[in-house]
Amino acid sequence: MRGPEGGERRPEEVLTRATRAPFLGHGLGLRREHYAAILAGETAGDWLEAISENYMAVGGRARRILRAVRERYPMTLHGVSLGIGGTDPIDEGYLDALKALAAEVEPAWVSDHLCWTSVGGRTSHDLLPLPYTEESLANVVSRVAHVQERLGRVLVLENVSSYVSYRVSTMPEWEFVAEVARRSGCGLLLDVNNVFVSATNHGFDARAYLAAIPPGSVWQFHLAGPSEMGPLLVDTHDHPVRPEVWELYREAVGRFGEVSSLVEWDDHIPDLAVVRAERDKAAAIAAEALAGRRP
Amino acid sequence: MTLREVQRLFFELITAPEGVGKVLDEREARGDGAAAGRAAVAELFAGDARLSAEERLDAYANMYFFRLRDVLAEDFERTAGALGEARWHNLVTDYLLAHPPTRWSLRWAGGALPGFLRDHAYGGERPWLADVATLEWARNEAFQAEDAERLHLETLAAVPPEAWPELRFVALPGTALVESRWDLATWWDVGAGEPGEPAEAPEGQALFVWRDAEDDVHHEALPADDVEAVRRLFSGKPFAEVCEACARAGAAETEAENAGRKAVELLRSRGSGLRSTLYVP
């Protein structure tokens, strides 16, 4: 069984990895618009996160570039299609392709989203919110166990932005997220922007959310900029990080300590230097927050 | 309601072609509002003074449709351009009803679109457009196909002469032959601006689509005499049958030796990239 740094680990050790996530520094999401700049030697921060599905069961240029980038940077794989909260059977072909890609890339970790995507054999290609119930929790925990067993590694799950909530939920989102981590042993990718977006859309306290997450379970932070669509904030990854999200990130570093951070930019993608400046800001804020945290 | 039932209802609402409000109106009119209509939505989902639950679900419905419309427009840039924005929007609406995505990657969402367009009213008005879509899809597939070992001349040179008649070749993943009654090769080269309609090709046209060793995708119209031989090469027929096709194609080349020479020349061809798309299993 391969551990996050590529070494061999016993299964019981894997389940304790949530307290020992490797620190990769402050990185960027790998996007094709930046391939040329990165391969020409322009720096992209400390590490890169590749969208798993863009390289799974794919050959040609994309895979060749991924190999070249991997030679230069630590990487993680971040998926969007696993559907860990779904009720259709998990697609074993998907897991095979993900496992094969992970064997080649040797990512520091593999992540996806705490959401559902498909039902009845049809897929939305979206990150749909779950009702926060015991049934939903048990379903996620059971599926995480299966995925971790199949991949032979810890799965890291990200909280998603949401635009609607369920009256049938029996617990707040933060309690659900924390329980998923506690019961399944998965790691958490805390998307600070998603906390802010959902808090704005549903009117809850983003700081209460952070306070409920077990500190040792957070493996990574995500940062991105949303769009305003009427009264909703939508997680479009097409703007700079908002000031409120930087402040929330500062608090998150204060609470969770030295955690790898990553800036995502997926639409209207600017030059690498612009995204890298956001990454530099994340690194600077983390340094300040950690300095303030230390005795 | 179980988790699965909740997810089914959510999915039905956000994938309805005319939005959440319209599908709920229809359900109310049918009398099943309590189970899957506004009463069910009110019981399951929360709204507030800013936005109702129905409007919040509609945000997901819009994202579902526009994400797929835009991804398909990237995959079928020429097809979408030829139709224009409004018709492309309508075509995608109809297409998603008939062929909703079922696989984990968006890159497969358009796999059935060329065939769908062929039978659609818009395809009837422009009978060449489904072939354009087929060519675009073949180029996408070639670009993303999984890597495989290519055929080297040294491999061919090592095959003993007596083994050649039964020698079979396999095309690399993503390699395709797109056949059309129109001159798509010329039409494509005119560019994506205002290319008009392609001219008819009285003899038909076979476009060979492949990805080269540098991962660039190409297509090229094959000489008419080569088409049947290439079809046989791609379908794994023994080399003797490829030679037979070459013999049939050339009126003067009826001797087996000449046909064999021509078949070998096909394999050696650099212009069409044929050799780089084959390997000996």
Tab-separated table of N, CA, C and O in Angstrom, chain B residues 140-203:
chain	number	residue	atom	x	y	z
B	140	ASN	N	-11.245	14.882	-32.024
B	140	ASN	CA	-11.173	14.914	-30.553
B	140	ASN	C	-10.656	13.588	-30.004
B	140	ASN	O	-9.823	13.555	-29.096
B	141	GLU	N	-11.207	12.519	-30.539
B	141	GLU	CA	-10.813	11.188	-30.071
B	141	GLU	C	-9.333	10.941	-30.339
B	141	GLU	O	-8.623	10.377	-29.523
B	142	ALA	N	-8.881	11.355	-31.514
B	142	ALA	CA	-7.465	11.169	-31.855
B	142	ALA	C	-6.575	11.959	-30.894
B	142	ALA	O	-5.538	11.473	-30.448
B	143	PHE	N	-7.018	13.163	-30.537
B	143	PHE	CA	-6.201	14.016	-29.667
B	143	PHE	C	-6.030	13.398	-28.282
B	143	PHE	O	-4.964	13.485	-27.672
B	144	GLN	N	-7.095	12.754	-27.808
B	144	GLN	CA	-7.074	12.287	-26.412
B	144	GLN	C	-6.825	10.799	-26.267
B	144	GLN	O	-6.692	10.317	-25.143
B	145	ALA	N	-6.770	10.069	-27.365
B	145	ALA	CA	-6.657	8.615	-27.280
B	145	ALA	C	-5.433	8.195	-26.478
B	145	ALA	O	-4.415	8.901	-26.439
B	146	GLU	N	-5.552	7.046	-25.853
B	146	GLU	CA	-4.440	6.556	-25.032
B	146	GLU	C	-3.230	6.247	-25.910
B	146	GLU	O	-3.359	5.881	-27.079
B	147	ASP	N	-2.060	6.391	-25.327
B	147	ASP	CA	-0.819	6.147	-26.060
B	147	ASP	C	-0.646	4.654	-26.345
B	147	ASP	O	-1.097	3.813	-25.578
B	148	ALA	N	0.021	4.363	-27.454
B	148	ALA	CA	0.320	2.965	-27.783
B	148	ALA	C	1.587	2.944	-28.644
B	148	ALA	O	1.963	3.955	-29.249
B	149	GLU	N	2.208	1.805	-28.681
B	149	GLU	CA	3.454	1.648	-29.442
B	149	GLU	C	3.177	1.755	-30.936
B	149	GLU	O	2.233	1.156	-31.449
B	150	ARG	N	4.001	2.516	-31.662
B	150	ARG	CA	3.805	2.686	-33.101
B	150	ARG	C	4.606	1.655	-33.880
B	150	ARG	O	5.561	1.078	-33.363
B	151	LEU	N	4.215	1.469	-35.124
B	151	LEU	CA	4.897	0.515	-35.994
B	151	LEU	C	6.199	1.117	-36.532
B	151	LEU	O	6.205	2.253	-37.021
B	152	HIS	N	7.267	0.361	-36.400
B	152	HIS	CA	8.556	0.814	-36.929
B	152	HIS	C	8.913	-0.011	-38.162
B	152	HIS	O	8.572	-1.199	-38.247
B	153	LEU	N	9.609	0.626	-39.090
B	153	LEU	CA	10.005	-0.087	-40.313
B	153	LEU	C	10.862	-1.307	-39.974
B	153	LEU	O	10.785	-2.327	-40.644
B	154	GLU	N	11.646	-1.190	-38.898
B	154	GLU	CA	12.491	-2.317	-38.497
B	154	GLU	C	11.632	-3.540	-38.160
B	154	GLU	O	12.017	-4.675	-38.412
B	155	THR	N	10.471	-3.286	-37.562
B	155	THR	CA	9.565	-4.387	-37.224
B	155	THR	C	9.108	-5.083	-38.496
B	155	THR	O	9.085	-6.316	-38.590
B	156	LEU	N	8.744	-4.272	-39.486
B	156	LEU	CA	8.297	-4.845	-40.763
B	156	LEU	C	9.431	-5.625	-41.425
B	156	LEU	O	9.224	-6.720	-41.965
B	157	ALA	N	10.643	-5.064	-41.369
B	157	ALA	CA	11.781	-5.697	-42.038
B	157	ALA	C	12.084	-7.071	-41.443
B	157	ALA	O	12.604	-7.955	-42.128
B	158	ALA	N	11.728	-7.248	-40.173
B	158	ALA	CA	12.040	-8.512	-39.507
B	158	ALA	C	11.002	-9.592	-39.772
B	158	ALA	O	11.188	-10.747	-39.367
B	159	VAL	N	9.899	-9.232	-40.449
B	159	VAL	CA	8.859	-10.232	-40.718
B	159	VAL	C	9.304	-11.107	-41.887
B	159	VAL	O	9.608	-10.585	-42.964
B	160	PRO	N	9.374	-12.440	-41.707
B	160	PRO	CA	9.793	-13.307	-42.813
B	160	PRO	C	8.783	-13.264	-43.956
B	160	PRO	O	7.580	-13.114	-43.714
B	161	PRO	N	9.255	-13.391	-45.198
B	161	PRO	CA	8.365	-13.245	-46.360
B	161	PRO	C	7.147	-14.159	-46.301
B	161	PRO	O	6.036	-13.737	-46.654
B	162	GLU	N	7.339	-15.400	-45.824
B	162	GLU	CA	6.211	-16.335	-45.830
B	162	GLU	C	5.109	-15.935	-44.839
B	162	GLU	O	3.983	-16.425	-44.917
B	163	ALA	N	5.471	-15.043	-43.889
B	163	ALA	CA	4.469	-14.645	-42.889
B	163	ALA	C	3.618	-13.466	-43.361
B	163	ALA	O	2.572	-13.175	-42.785
B	164	TRP	N	4.059	-12.792	-44.425
B	164	TRP	CA	3.360	-11.571	-44.852
B	164	TRP	C	1.896	-11.775	-45.232
B	164	TRP	O	1.053	-10.964	-44.838
B	165	PRO	N	1.546	-12.814	-45.970
B	165	PRO	CA	0.129	-12.916	-46.370
B	165	PRO	C	-0.834	-12.924	-45.190
B	165	PRO	O	-1.942	-12.397	-45.276
B	166	GLU	N	-0.416	-13.488	-44.064
B	166	GLU	CA	-1.313	-13.572	-42.907
B	166	GLU	C	-1.088	-12.444	-41.893
B	166	GLU	O	-1.725	-12.417	-40.841
B	167	LEU	N	-0.147	-11.570	-42.204
B	167	LEU	CA	0.173	-10.479	-41.265
B	167	LEU	C	-1.038	-9.551	-41.111
B	167	LEU	O	-1.670	-9.158	-42.084
B	168	ARG	N	-1.359	-9.227	-39.847
B	168	ARG	CA	-2.492	-8.336	-39.590
B	168	ARG	C	-2.001	-7.130	-38.801
B	168	ARG	O	-1.099	-7.255	-37.988
B	169	PHE	N	-2.624	-6.023	-39.044
B	169	PHE	CA	-2.246	-4.776	-38.368
B	169	PHE	C	-3.411	-4.266	-37.528
B	169	PHE	O	-4.562	-4.570	-37.800
B	170	VAL	N	-3.071	-3.508	-36.517
B	170	VAL	CA	-4.090	-2.885	-35.662
B	170	VAL	C	-3.843	-1.380	-35.665
B	170	VAL	O	-2.699	-0.939	-35.530
B	171	ALA	N	-4.912	-0.630	-35.835
B	171	ALA	CA	-4.774	0.837	-35.814
B	171	ALA	C	-4.610	1.319	-34.382
B	171	ALA	O	-5.214	0.771	-33.457
B	172	LEU	N	-3.788	2.334	-34.195
B	172	LEU	CA	-3.625	2.911	-32.867
B	172	LEU	C	-4.953	3.496	-32.392
B	172	LEU	O	-5.775	3.927	-33.209
B	173	PRO	N	-5.174	3.553	-31.082
B	173	PRO	CA	-6.399	4.182	-30.577
B	173	PRO	C	-6.540	5.598	-31.127
B	173	PRO	O	-5.558	6.337	-31.212
B	174	GLY	N	-7.765	5.935	-31.496
B	174	GLY	CA	-8.030	7.292	-31.981
B	174	GLY	C	-7.903	7.446	-33.483
B	174	GLY	O	-8.355	8.436	-34.041
B	175	THR	N	-7.295	6.483	-34.162
B	175	THR	CA	-7.181	6.565	-35.620
B	175	THR	C	-8.554	6.274	-36.240
B	175	THR	O	-9.254	5.396	-35.764
B	176	ALA	N	-8.924	7.018	-37.258
B	176	ALA	CA	-10.272	6.830	-37.820
B	176	ALA	C	-10.295	7.119	-39.313
B	176	ALA	O	-9.425	7.822	-39.838
B	177	LEU	N	-11.286	6.558	-39.952
B	177	LEU	CA	-11.561	6.838	-41.351
B	177	LEU	C	-12.971	7.422	-41.411
B	177	LEU	O	-13.942	6.748	-41.067
B	178	VAL	N	-13.083	8.686	-41.799
B	178	VAL	CA	-14.385	9.356	-41.857
B	178	VAL	C	-14.784	9.486	-43.319
B	178	VAL	O	-14.071	10.121	-44.105
B	179	GLU	N	-15.885	8.878	-43.661
B	179	GLU	CA	-16.290	8.878	-45.075
B	179	GLU	C	-17.493	9.800	-45.264
B	179	GLU	O	-18.379	9.859	-44.420
B	180	SER	N	-17.495	10.515	-46.404
B	180	SER	CA	-18.525	11.525	-46.623
B	180	SER	C	-18.835	11.646	-48.105
B	180	SER	O	-18.011	11.303	-48.957
B	181	ARG	N	-20.018	12.169	-48.398
B	181	ARG	CA	-20.370	12.468	-49.790
B	181	ARG	C	-19.988	13.896	-50.153
B	181	ARG	O	-20.311	14.378	-51.219
B	182	TRP	N	-19.338	14.594	-49.206
B	182	TRP	CA	-18.956	15.980	-49.460
B	182	TRP	C	-17.456	16.159	-49.327
B	182	TRP	O	-16.790	15.378	-48.632
B	183	ASP	N	-16.959	17.210	-49.940
B	183	ASP	CA	-15.525	17.500	-49.892
B	183	ASP	C	-15.229	18.260	-48.593
B	183	ASP	O	-15.056	19.473	-48.591
B	184	LEU	N	-15.175	17.519	-47.512
B	184	LEU	CA	-14.949	18.144	-46.209
B	184	LEU	C	-13.525	18.670	-46.073
B	184	LEU	O	-13.289	19.649	-45.353
B	185	ALA	N	-12.578	18.023	-46.740
B	185	ALA	CA	-11.171	18.438	-46.602
B	185	ALA	C	-10.997	19.885	-47.050
B	185	ALA	O	-10.389	20.701	-46.344
B	186	THR	N	-11.559	20.226	-48.215
B	186	THR	CA	-11.449	21.605	-48.718
B	186	THR	C	-12.227	22.554	-47.832
B	186	THR	O	-11.761	23.640	-47.480
B	187	TRP	N	-13.444	22.138	-47.477
B	187	TRP	CA	-14.304	22.987	-46.634
B	187	TRP	C	-13.605	23.317	-45.320
B	187	TRP	O	-13.623	24.455	-44.855
B	188	TRP	N	-12.977	22.314	-44.719
B	188	TRP	CA	-12.299	22.521	-43.419
B	188	TRP	C	-11.179	23.541	-43.570
B	188	TRP	O	-10.999	24.425	-42.734
B	189	ASP	N	-10.443	23.422	-44.675
B	189	ASP	CA	-9.274	24.294	-44.851
B	189	ASP	C	-9.648	25.750	-45.092
B	189	ASP	O	-8.831	26.647	-44.866
B	190	VAL	N	-10.887	25.991	-45.526
B	190	VAL	CA	-11.320	27.370	-45.747
B	190	VAL	C	-11.330	28.138	-44.428
B	190	VAL	O	-11.091	29.331	-44.378
B	191	GLY	N	-11.592	27.435	-43.337
B	191	GLY	CA	-11.555	28.083	-42.025
B	191	GLY	C	-12.923	28.182	-41.410
B	191	GLY	O	-13.942	27.884	-42.044
B	192	ALA	N	-12.928	28.626	-40.166
B	192	ALA	CA	-14.156	28.601	-39.384
B	192	ALA	C	-15.020	29.841	-39.572
B	192	ALA	O	-16.082	29.940	-39.000
B	193	GLY	N	-14.575	30.818	-40.377
B	193	GLY	CA	-15.316	32.064	-40.524
B	193	GLY	C	-16.679	31.870	-41.155
B	193	GLY	O	-17.660	31.561	-40.490
B	194	GLU	N	-16.761	32.032	-42.439
B	194	GLU	CA	-18.023	31.844	-43.162
B	194	GLU	C	-17.780	30.849	-44.285
B	194	GLU	O	-17.713	31.222	-45.454
B	195	PRO	N	-17.623	29.594	-43.957
B	195	PRO	CA	-17.190	28.655	-44.987
B	195	PRO	C	-18.292	28.223	-45.952
B	195	PRO	O	-18.011	27.591	-46.946
B	196	GLY	N	-19.561	28.569	-45.700
B	196	GLY	CA	-20.624	28.118	-46.576
B	196	GLY	C	-20.773	26.614	-46.513
B	196	GLY	O	-20.438	25.989	-45.501
B	197	GLU	N	-21.263	26.035	-47.608
B	197	GLU	CA	-21.470	24.593	-47.627
B	197	GLU	C	-20.349	23.914	-48.399
B	197	GLU	O	-19.833	24.468	-49.364
B	198	PRO	N	-19.973	22.712	-48.015
B	198	PRO	CA	-18.963	22.000	-48.798
B	198	PRO	C	-19.537	21.546	-50.142
B	198	PRO	O	-20.751	21.336	-50.262
B	199	ALA	N	-18.655	21.423	-51.126
B	199	ALA	CA	-19.088	20.902	-52.425
B	199	ALA	C	-19.324	19.399	-52.308
B	199	ALA	O	-18.700	18.731	-51.469
B	200	GLU	N	-20.216	18.887	-53.130
B	200	GLU	CA	-20.398	17.425	-53.125
B	200	GLU	C	-19.180	16.771	-53.753
B	200	GLU	O	-18.527	17.335	-54.638
B	201	ALA	N	-18.836	15.606	-53.270
B	201	ALA	CA	-17.720	14.832	-53.829
B	201	ALA	C	-18.338	13.618	-54.525
B	201	ALA	O	-18.765	12.678	-53.843
B	202	PRO	N	-18.443	13.667	-55.864
B	202	PRO	CA	-19.183	12.624	-56.584
B	202	PRO	C	-18.706	11.212	-56.261
B	202	PRO	O	-19.517	10.284	-56.158
B	203	GLU	N	-17.396	11.057	-56.069
B	203	GLU	CA	-16.858	9.723	-55.784
B	203	GLU	C	-16.841	9.427	-54.282
B	203	GLU	O	-16.378	8.372	-53.859
